[in-house]
mmCIF file of C-alpha atoms in Angstrom:
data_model
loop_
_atom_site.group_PDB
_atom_site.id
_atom_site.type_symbol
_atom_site.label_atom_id
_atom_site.label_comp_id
_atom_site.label_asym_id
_atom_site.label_seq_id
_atom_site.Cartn_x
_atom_site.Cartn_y
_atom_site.Cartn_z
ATOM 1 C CA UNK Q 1 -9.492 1.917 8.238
ATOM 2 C CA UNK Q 2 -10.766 -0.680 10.550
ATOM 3 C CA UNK Q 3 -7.885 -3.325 9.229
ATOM 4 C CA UNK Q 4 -5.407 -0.838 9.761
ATOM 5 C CA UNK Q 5 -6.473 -0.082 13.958
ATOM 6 C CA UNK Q 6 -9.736 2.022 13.737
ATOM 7 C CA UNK Q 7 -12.188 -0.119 15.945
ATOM 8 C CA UNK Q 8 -15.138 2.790 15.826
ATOM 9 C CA UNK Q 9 -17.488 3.377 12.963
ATOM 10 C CA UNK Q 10 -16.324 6.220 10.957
ATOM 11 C CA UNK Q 11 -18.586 8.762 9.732
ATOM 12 C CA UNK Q 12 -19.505 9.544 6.359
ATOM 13 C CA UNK Q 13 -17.423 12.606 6.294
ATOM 14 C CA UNK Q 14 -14.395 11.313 7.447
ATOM 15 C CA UNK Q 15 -14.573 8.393 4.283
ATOM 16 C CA UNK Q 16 -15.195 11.439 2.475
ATOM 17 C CA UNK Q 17 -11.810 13.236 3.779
ATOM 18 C CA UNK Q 18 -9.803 10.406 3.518
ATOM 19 C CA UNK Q 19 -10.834 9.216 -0.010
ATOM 20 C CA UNK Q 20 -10.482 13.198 -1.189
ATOM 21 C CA UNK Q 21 -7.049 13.089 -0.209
ATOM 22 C CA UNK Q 22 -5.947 9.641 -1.795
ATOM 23 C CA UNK Q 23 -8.116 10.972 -5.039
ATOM 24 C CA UNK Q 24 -5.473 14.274 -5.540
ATOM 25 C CA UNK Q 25 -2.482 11.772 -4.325
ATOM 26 C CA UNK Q 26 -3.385 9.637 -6.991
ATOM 27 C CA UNK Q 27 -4.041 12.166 -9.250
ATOM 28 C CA UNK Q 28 -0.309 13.609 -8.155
ATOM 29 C CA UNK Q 29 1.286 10.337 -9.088
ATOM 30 C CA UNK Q 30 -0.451 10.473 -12.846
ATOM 31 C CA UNK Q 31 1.379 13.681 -12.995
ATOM 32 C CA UNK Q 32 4.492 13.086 -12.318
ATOM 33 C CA UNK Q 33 4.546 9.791 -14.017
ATOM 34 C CA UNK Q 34 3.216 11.926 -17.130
ATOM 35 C CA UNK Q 35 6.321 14.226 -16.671
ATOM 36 C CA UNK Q 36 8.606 11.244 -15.893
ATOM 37 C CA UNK Q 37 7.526 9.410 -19.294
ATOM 38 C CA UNK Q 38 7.826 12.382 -21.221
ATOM 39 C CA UNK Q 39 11.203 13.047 -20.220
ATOM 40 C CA UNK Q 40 12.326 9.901 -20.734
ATOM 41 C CA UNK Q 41 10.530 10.023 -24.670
ATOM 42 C CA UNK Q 42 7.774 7.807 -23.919
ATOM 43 C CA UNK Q 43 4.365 8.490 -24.712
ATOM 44 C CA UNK Q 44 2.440 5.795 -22.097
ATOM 45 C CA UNK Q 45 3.301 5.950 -18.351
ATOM 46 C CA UNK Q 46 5.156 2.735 -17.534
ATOM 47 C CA UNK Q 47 5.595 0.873 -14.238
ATOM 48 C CA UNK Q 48 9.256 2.140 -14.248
ATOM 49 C CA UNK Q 49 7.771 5.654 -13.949
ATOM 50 C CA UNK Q 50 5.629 4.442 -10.754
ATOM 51 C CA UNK Q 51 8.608 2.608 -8.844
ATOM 52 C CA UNK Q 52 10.786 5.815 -9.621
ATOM 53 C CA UNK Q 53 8.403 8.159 -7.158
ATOM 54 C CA UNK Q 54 8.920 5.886 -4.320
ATOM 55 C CA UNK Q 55 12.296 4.740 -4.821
ATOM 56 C CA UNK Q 56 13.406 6.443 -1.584
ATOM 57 C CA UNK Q 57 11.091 4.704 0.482
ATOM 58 C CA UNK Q 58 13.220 1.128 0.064
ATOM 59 C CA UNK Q 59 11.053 -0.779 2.224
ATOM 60 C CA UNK Q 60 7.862 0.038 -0.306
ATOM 61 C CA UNK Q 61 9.983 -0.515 -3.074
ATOM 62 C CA UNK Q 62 10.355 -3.810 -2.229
ATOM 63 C CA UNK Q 63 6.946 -4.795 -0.991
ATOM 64 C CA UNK Q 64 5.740 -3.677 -4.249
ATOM 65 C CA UNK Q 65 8.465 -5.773 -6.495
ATOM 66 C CA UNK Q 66 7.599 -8.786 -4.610
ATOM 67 C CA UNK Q 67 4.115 -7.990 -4.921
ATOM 68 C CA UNK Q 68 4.478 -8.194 -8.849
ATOM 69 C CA UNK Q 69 6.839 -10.918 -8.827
ATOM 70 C CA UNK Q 70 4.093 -12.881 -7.498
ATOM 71 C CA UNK Q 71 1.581 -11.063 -9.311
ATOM 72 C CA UNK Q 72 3.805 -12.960 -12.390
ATOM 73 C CA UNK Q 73 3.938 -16.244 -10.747
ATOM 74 C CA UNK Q 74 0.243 -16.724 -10.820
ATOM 75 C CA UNK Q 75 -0.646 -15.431 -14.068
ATOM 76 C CA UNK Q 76 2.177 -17.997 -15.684
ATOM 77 C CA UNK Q 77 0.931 -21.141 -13.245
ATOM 78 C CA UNK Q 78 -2.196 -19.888 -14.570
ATOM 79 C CA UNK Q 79 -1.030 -20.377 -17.835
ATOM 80 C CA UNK Q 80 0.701 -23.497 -17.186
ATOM 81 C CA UNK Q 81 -2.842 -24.949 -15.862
ATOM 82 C CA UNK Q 82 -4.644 -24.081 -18.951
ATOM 83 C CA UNK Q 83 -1.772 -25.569 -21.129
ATOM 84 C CA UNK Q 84 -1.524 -28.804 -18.917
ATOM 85 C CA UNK Q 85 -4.767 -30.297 -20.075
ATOM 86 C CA UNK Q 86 -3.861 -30.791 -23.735
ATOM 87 C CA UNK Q 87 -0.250 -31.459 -22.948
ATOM 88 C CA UNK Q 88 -1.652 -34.651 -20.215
ATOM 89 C CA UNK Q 89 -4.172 -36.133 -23.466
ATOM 90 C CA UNK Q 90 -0.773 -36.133 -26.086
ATOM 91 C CA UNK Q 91 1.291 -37.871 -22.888
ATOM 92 C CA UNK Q 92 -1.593 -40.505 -22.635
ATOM 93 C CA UNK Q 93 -0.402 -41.958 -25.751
ATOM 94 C CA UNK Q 94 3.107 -42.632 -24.291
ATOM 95 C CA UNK Q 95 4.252 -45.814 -22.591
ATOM 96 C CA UNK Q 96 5.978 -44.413 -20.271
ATOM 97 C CA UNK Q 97 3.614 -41.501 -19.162
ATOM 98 C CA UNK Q 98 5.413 -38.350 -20.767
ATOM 99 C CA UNK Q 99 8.435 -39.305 -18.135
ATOM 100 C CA UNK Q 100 11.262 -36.670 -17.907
ATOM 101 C CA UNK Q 101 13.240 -37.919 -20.794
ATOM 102 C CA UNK Q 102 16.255 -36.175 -21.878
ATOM 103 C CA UNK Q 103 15.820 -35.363 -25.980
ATOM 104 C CA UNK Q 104 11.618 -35.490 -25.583
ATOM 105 C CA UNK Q 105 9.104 -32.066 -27.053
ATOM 106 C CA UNK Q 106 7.619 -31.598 -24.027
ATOM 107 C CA UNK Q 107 8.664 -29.786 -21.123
ATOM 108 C CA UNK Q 108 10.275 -31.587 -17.877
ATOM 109 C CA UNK Q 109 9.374 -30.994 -14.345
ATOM 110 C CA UNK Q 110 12.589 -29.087 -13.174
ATOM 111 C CA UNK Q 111 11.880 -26.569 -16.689
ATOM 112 C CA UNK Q 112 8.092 -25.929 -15.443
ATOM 113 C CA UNK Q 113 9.723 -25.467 -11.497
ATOM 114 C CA UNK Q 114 12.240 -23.044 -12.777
ATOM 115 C CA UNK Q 115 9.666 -20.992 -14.968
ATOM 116 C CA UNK Q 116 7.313 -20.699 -12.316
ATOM 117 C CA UNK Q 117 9.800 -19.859 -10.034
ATOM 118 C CA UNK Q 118 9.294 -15.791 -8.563
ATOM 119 C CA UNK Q 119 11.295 -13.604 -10.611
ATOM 120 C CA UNK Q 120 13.633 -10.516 -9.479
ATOM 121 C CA UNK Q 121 12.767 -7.161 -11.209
ATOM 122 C CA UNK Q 122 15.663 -5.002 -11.747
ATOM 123 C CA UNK Q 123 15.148 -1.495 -12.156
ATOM 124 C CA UNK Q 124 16.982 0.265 -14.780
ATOM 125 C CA UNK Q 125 18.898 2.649 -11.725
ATOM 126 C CA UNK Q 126 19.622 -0.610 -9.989
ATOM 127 C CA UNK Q 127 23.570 -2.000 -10.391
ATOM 128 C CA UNK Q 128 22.982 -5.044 -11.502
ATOM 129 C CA UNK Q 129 21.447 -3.166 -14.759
ATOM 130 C CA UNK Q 130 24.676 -1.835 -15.754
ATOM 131 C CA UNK Q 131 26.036 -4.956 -17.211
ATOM 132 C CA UNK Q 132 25.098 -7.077 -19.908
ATOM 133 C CA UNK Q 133 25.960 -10.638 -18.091
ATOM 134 C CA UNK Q 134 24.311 -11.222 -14.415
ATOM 135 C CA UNK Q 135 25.187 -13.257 -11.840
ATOM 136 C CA UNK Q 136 23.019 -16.271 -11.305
ATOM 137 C CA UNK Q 137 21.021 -15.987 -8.349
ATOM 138 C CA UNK Q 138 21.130 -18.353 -5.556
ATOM 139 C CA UNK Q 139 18.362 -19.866 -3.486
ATOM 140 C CA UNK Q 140 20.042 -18.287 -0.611
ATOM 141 C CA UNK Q 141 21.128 -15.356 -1.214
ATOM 142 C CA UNK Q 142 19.315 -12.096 0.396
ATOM 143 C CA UNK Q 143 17.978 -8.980 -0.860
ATOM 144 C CA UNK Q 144 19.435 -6.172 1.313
ATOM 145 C CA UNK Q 145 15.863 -4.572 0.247
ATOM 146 C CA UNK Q 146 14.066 -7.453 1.247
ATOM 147 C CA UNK Q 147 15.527 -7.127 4.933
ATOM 148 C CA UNK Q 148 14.407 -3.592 5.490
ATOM 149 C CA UNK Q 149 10.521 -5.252 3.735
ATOM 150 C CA UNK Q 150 10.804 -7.618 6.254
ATOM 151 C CA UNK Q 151 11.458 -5.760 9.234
ATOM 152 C CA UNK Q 152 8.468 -3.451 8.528
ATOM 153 C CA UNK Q 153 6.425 -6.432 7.691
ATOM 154 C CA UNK Q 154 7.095 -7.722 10.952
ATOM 155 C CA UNK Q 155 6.098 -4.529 12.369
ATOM 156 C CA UNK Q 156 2.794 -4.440 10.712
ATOM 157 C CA UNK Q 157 1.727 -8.060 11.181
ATOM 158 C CA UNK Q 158 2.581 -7.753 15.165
ATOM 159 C CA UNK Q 159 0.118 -4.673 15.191
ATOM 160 C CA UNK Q 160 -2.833 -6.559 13.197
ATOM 161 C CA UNK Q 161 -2.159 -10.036 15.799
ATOM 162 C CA UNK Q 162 -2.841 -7.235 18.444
ATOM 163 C CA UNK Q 163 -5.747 -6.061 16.693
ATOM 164 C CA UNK Q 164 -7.008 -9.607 16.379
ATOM 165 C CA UNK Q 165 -6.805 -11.601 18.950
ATOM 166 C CA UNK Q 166 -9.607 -11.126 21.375
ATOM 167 C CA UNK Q 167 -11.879 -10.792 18.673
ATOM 168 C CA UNK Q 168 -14.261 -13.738 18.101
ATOM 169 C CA UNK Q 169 -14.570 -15.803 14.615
ATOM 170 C CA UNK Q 170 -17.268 -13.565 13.656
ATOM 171 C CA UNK Q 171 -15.596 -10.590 14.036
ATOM 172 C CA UNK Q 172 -11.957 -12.032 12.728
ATOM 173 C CA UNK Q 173 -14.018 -13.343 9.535
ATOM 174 C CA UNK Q 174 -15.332 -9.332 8.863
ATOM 175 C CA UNK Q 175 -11.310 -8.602 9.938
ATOM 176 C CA UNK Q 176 -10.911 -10.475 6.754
ATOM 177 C CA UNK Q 177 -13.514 -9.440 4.864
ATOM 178 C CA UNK Q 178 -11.966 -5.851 4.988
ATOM 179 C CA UNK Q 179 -8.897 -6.576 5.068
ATOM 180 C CA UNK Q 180 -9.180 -7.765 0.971
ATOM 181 C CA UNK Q 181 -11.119 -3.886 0.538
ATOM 182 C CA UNK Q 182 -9.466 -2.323 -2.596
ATOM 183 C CA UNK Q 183 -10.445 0.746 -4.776
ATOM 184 C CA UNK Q 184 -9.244 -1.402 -8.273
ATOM 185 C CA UNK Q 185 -10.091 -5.163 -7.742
ATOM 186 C CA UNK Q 186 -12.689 -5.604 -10.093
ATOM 187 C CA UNK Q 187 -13.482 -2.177 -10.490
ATOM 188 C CA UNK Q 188 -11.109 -0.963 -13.529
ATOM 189 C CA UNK Q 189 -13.609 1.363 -15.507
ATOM 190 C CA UNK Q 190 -14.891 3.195 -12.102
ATOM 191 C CA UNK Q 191 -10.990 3.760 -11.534
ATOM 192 C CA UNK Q 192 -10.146 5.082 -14.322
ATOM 193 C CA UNK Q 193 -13.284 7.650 -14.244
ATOM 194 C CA UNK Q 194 -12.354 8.313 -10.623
ATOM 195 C CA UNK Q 195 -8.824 9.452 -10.550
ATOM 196 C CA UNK Q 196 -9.115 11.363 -14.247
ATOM 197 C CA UNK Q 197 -6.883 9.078 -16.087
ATOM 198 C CA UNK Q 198 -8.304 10.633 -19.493
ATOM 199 C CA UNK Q 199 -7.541 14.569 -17.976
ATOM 200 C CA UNK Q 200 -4.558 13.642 -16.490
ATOM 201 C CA UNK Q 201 -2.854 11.498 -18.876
ATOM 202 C CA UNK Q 202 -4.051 10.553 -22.954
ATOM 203 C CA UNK Q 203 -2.083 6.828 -22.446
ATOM 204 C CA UNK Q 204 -3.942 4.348 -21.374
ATOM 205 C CA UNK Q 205 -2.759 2.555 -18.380
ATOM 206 C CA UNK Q 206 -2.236 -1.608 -19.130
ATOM 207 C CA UNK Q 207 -2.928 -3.538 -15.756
ATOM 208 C CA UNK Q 208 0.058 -3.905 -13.949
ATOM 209 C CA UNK Q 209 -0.588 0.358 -13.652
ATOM 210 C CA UNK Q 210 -4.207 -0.293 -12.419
ATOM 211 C CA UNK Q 211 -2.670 -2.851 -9.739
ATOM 212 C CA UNK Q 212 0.132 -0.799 -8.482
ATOM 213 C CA UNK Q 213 -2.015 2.379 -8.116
ATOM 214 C CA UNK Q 214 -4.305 -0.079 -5.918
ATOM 215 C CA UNK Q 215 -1.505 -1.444 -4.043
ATOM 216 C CA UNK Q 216 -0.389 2.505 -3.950
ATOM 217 C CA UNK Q 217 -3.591 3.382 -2.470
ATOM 218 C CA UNK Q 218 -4.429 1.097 0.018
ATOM 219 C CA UNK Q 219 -0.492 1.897 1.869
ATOM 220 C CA UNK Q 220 -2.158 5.594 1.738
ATOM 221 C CA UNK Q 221 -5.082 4.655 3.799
ATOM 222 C CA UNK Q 222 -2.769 2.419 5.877
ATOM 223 C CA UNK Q 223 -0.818 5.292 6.758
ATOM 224 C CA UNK Q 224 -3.473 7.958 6.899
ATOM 225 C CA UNK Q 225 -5.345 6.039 9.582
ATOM 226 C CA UNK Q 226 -2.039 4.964 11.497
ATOM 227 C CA UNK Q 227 -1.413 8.554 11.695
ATOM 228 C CA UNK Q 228 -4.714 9.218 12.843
ATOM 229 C CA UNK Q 229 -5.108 7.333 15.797
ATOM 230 C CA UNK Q 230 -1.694 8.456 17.123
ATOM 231 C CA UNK Q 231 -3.364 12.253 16.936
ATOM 232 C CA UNK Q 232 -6.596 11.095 18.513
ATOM 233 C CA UNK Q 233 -4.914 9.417 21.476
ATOM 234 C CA UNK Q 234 -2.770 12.609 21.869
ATOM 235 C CA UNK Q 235 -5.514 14.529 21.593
ATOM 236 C CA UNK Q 236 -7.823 12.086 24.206
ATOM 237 C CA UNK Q 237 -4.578 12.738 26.334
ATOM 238 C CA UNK Q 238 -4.580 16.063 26.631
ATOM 239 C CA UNK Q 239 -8.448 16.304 27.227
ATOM 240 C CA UNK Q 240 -7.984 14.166 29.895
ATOM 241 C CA UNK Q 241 -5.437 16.135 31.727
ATOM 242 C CA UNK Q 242 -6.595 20.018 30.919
ATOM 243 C CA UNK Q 243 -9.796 18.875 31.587
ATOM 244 C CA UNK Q 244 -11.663 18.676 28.522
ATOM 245 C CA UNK Q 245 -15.383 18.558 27.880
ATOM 246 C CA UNK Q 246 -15.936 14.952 28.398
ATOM 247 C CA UNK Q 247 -13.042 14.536 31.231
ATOM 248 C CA UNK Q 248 -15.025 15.104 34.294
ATOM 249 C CA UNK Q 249 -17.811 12.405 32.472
ATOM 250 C CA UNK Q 250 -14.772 10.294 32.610
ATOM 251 C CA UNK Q 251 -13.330 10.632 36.013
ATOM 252 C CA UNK Q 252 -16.642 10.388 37.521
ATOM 253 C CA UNK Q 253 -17.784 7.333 35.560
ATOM 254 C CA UNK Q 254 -14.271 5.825 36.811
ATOM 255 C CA UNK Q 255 -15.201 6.531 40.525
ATOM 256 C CA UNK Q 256 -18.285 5.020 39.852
ATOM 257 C CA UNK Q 257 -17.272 1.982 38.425
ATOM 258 C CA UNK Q 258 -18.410 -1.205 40.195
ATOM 259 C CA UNK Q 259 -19.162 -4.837 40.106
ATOM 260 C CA UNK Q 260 -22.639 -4.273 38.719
ATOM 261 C CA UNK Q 261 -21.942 -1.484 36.054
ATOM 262 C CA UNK Q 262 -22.519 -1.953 32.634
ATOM 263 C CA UNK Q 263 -20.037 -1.910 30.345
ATOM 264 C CA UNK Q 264 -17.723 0.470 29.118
ATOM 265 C CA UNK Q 265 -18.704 2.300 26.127
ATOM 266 C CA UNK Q 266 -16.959 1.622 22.546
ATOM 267 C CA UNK Q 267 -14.177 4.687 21.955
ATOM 268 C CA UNK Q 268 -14.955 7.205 19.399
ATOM 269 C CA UNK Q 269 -13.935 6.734 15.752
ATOM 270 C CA UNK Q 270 -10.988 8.975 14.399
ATOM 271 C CA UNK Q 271 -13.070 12.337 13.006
ATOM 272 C CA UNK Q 272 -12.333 14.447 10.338
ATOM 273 C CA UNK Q 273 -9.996 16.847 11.996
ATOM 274 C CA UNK Q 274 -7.958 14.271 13.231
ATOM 275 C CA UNK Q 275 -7.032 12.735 9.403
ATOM 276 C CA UNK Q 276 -7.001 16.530 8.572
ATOM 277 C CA UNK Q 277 -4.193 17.060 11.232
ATOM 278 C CA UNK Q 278 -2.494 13.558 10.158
ATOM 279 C CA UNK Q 279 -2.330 14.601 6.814
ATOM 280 C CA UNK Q 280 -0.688 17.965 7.412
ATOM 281 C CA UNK Q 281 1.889 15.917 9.729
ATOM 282 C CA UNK Q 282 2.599 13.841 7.111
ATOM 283 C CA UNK Q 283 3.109 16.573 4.372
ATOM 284 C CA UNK Q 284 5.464 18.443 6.922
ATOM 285 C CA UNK Q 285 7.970 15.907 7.152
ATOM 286 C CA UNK Q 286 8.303 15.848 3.199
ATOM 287 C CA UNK Q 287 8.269 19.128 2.854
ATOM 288 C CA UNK Q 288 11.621 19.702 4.703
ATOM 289 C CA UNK Q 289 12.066 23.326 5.956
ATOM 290 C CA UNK Q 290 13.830 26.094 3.350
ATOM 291 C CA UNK Q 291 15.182 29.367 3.587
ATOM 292 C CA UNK Q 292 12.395 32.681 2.546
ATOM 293 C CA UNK Q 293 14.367 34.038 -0.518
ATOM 294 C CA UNK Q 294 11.508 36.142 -1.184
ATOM 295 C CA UNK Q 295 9.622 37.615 -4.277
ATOM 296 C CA UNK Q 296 8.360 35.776 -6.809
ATOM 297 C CA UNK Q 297 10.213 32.439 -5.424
ATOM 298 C CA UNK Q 298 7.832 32.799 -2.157
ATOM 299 C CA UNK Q 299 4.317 33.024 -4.040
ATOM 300 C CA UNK Q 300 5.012 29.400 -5.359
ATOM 301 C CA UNK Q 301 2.401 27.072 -4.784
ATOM 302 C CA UNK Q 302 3.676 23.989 -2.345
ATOM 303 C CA UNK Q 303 4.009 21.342 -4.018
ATOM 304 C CA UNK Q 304 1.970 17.670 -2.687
ATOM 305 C CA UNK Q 305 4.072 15.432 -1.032
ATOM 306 C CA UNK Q 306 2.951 11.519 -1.792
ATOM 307 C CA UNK Q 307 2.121 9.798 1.249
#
């Protein structure tokens, strides 16, 4: 919450609130992955299931395939690395150094460039997986996807330089700090018992699942808080002109001001009815209005919309 604008201390119950509701969206994703896999004969829940719940939301979409392209490109430099030792002792032998020779075991620098080059992932509803033969891609060619990514990563990285830059090294090095907060780093097992993987679902989920549910979840908290704050500074605006319980404190301490005032206080943090309110906002515009039919159709329970 504080990386994503909240500059207050929240209280316990709003953590509480906001971690409730990512707990039954997460829970709502293992669902409808569940269904997904099943109806697709698989008995695991793949990251194809996962990328086919937000494939509306193209800008996501792509944040999250480059996120695993480079997720890809570190675990096979990693691999590279451990390799490299053995393969530098056998090229200590040779004259010429293990040089790129054409014809010679070992791989050459433009092979260990190209493999650790980032990878596209191609869905199986994307066009390019409708034909056996692709087109090689080319250095400069864009991702129409990756335009729309980039646009809303502009967006965000505008707010958080607002965010940032009165604050001191201090408080930019907590910025940080938070910033790298995530509910599956290092925390797998706690997860899993968390979000009721083994009600849920009876597959276990490998690790790419683990880290797109975590990349999943912290968007959700992202939003939820964004969403938030615009409530609580509509809701500070209309206190301030209907005249609210704290406006005449306000308009009296602003009379008052003067050189040798102290300073302002620190705003209060979003509370629980505000994320409550931001929350229902944000499950009204997915749930687009329908017509009443009536009888049985209208005792149906709403279903959750995924933030």
């Amino acid at each position: 919450m504080f990386v994503s604008g909240e500059a207050g201390e929240a209280s316990a119950e709003t953590t509480g609130i906001i971690e409730e509701i990512v707990r039954q969206q997460v829970i709502e994703i293992l669902t409808q992955c569940n269904d997904s896999a099943i109806r697709r004969g698989s008995r695991s829940i793949g990251v194809v299931d996962l990328f086919f719940l937000i494939r509306k939301d193209i800008a996501k979409t792509a944040r999250l395939k480059t996120f695993l392209s480079w997720k890809d490109v570190r675990k096979t430099a990693k691999d590279t690395d451990e390799k490299g030792g053995d393969a530098d002792i056998g090229a200590g032998d040779d004259p010429i150094g293990g040089a790129d020779v054409p014809g010679a075991g070992g791989p050459t620098v433009g092979d260990a460039t190209k493999k650790n080059k980032r990878s596209r992932i191609v869905l199986p509803w994307d066009v390019q997986s409708f034909y056996a033969e692709q087109v090689p891609e080319r250095e400069d060619e864009e991702d129409e996807d990756e335009g729309e990514m980039n646009e809303a990563t502009l967006q965000r990285l505008k707010a958080a330089d607002e965010r940032t830059k009165d604050m001191t090294r201090e408080e930019y090095v907590h910025w940080s700090e938070c910033r790298q907060a995530s509910f599956t780093f290092r925390k797998g097992k706690r997860f899993r018992e968390w979000a009721a993987f083994g009600v849920v679902t009876d597959s276990k989920p490998n690790d790419d699942i683990i880290d797109i549910l975590g990349f999943l979840t912290f968007e959700m908290v992202q939003t939820l808080t964004e969403e938030a704050l615009k409530v609580k500074a509509e809701d500070d605006i209309h206190k301030s002109k209907s005249g609210g319980e704290d406006s005449h404190q306000d308009k009296k301490r602003k009379r008052e001001t003067g050189l040798f005032d102290p300073p302002a206080e620190g705003h209060a943090p979003v509370g629980p009815h505000h994320v409550q309110e931001a929350y229902r906002r944000l499950q009204k515009k997915a749930n687009k209005p329908k017509v009443w039919m009536g009888g049985p159709r209208a005792l149906q329970r709403t279903k959750i919309q995924l933030i």
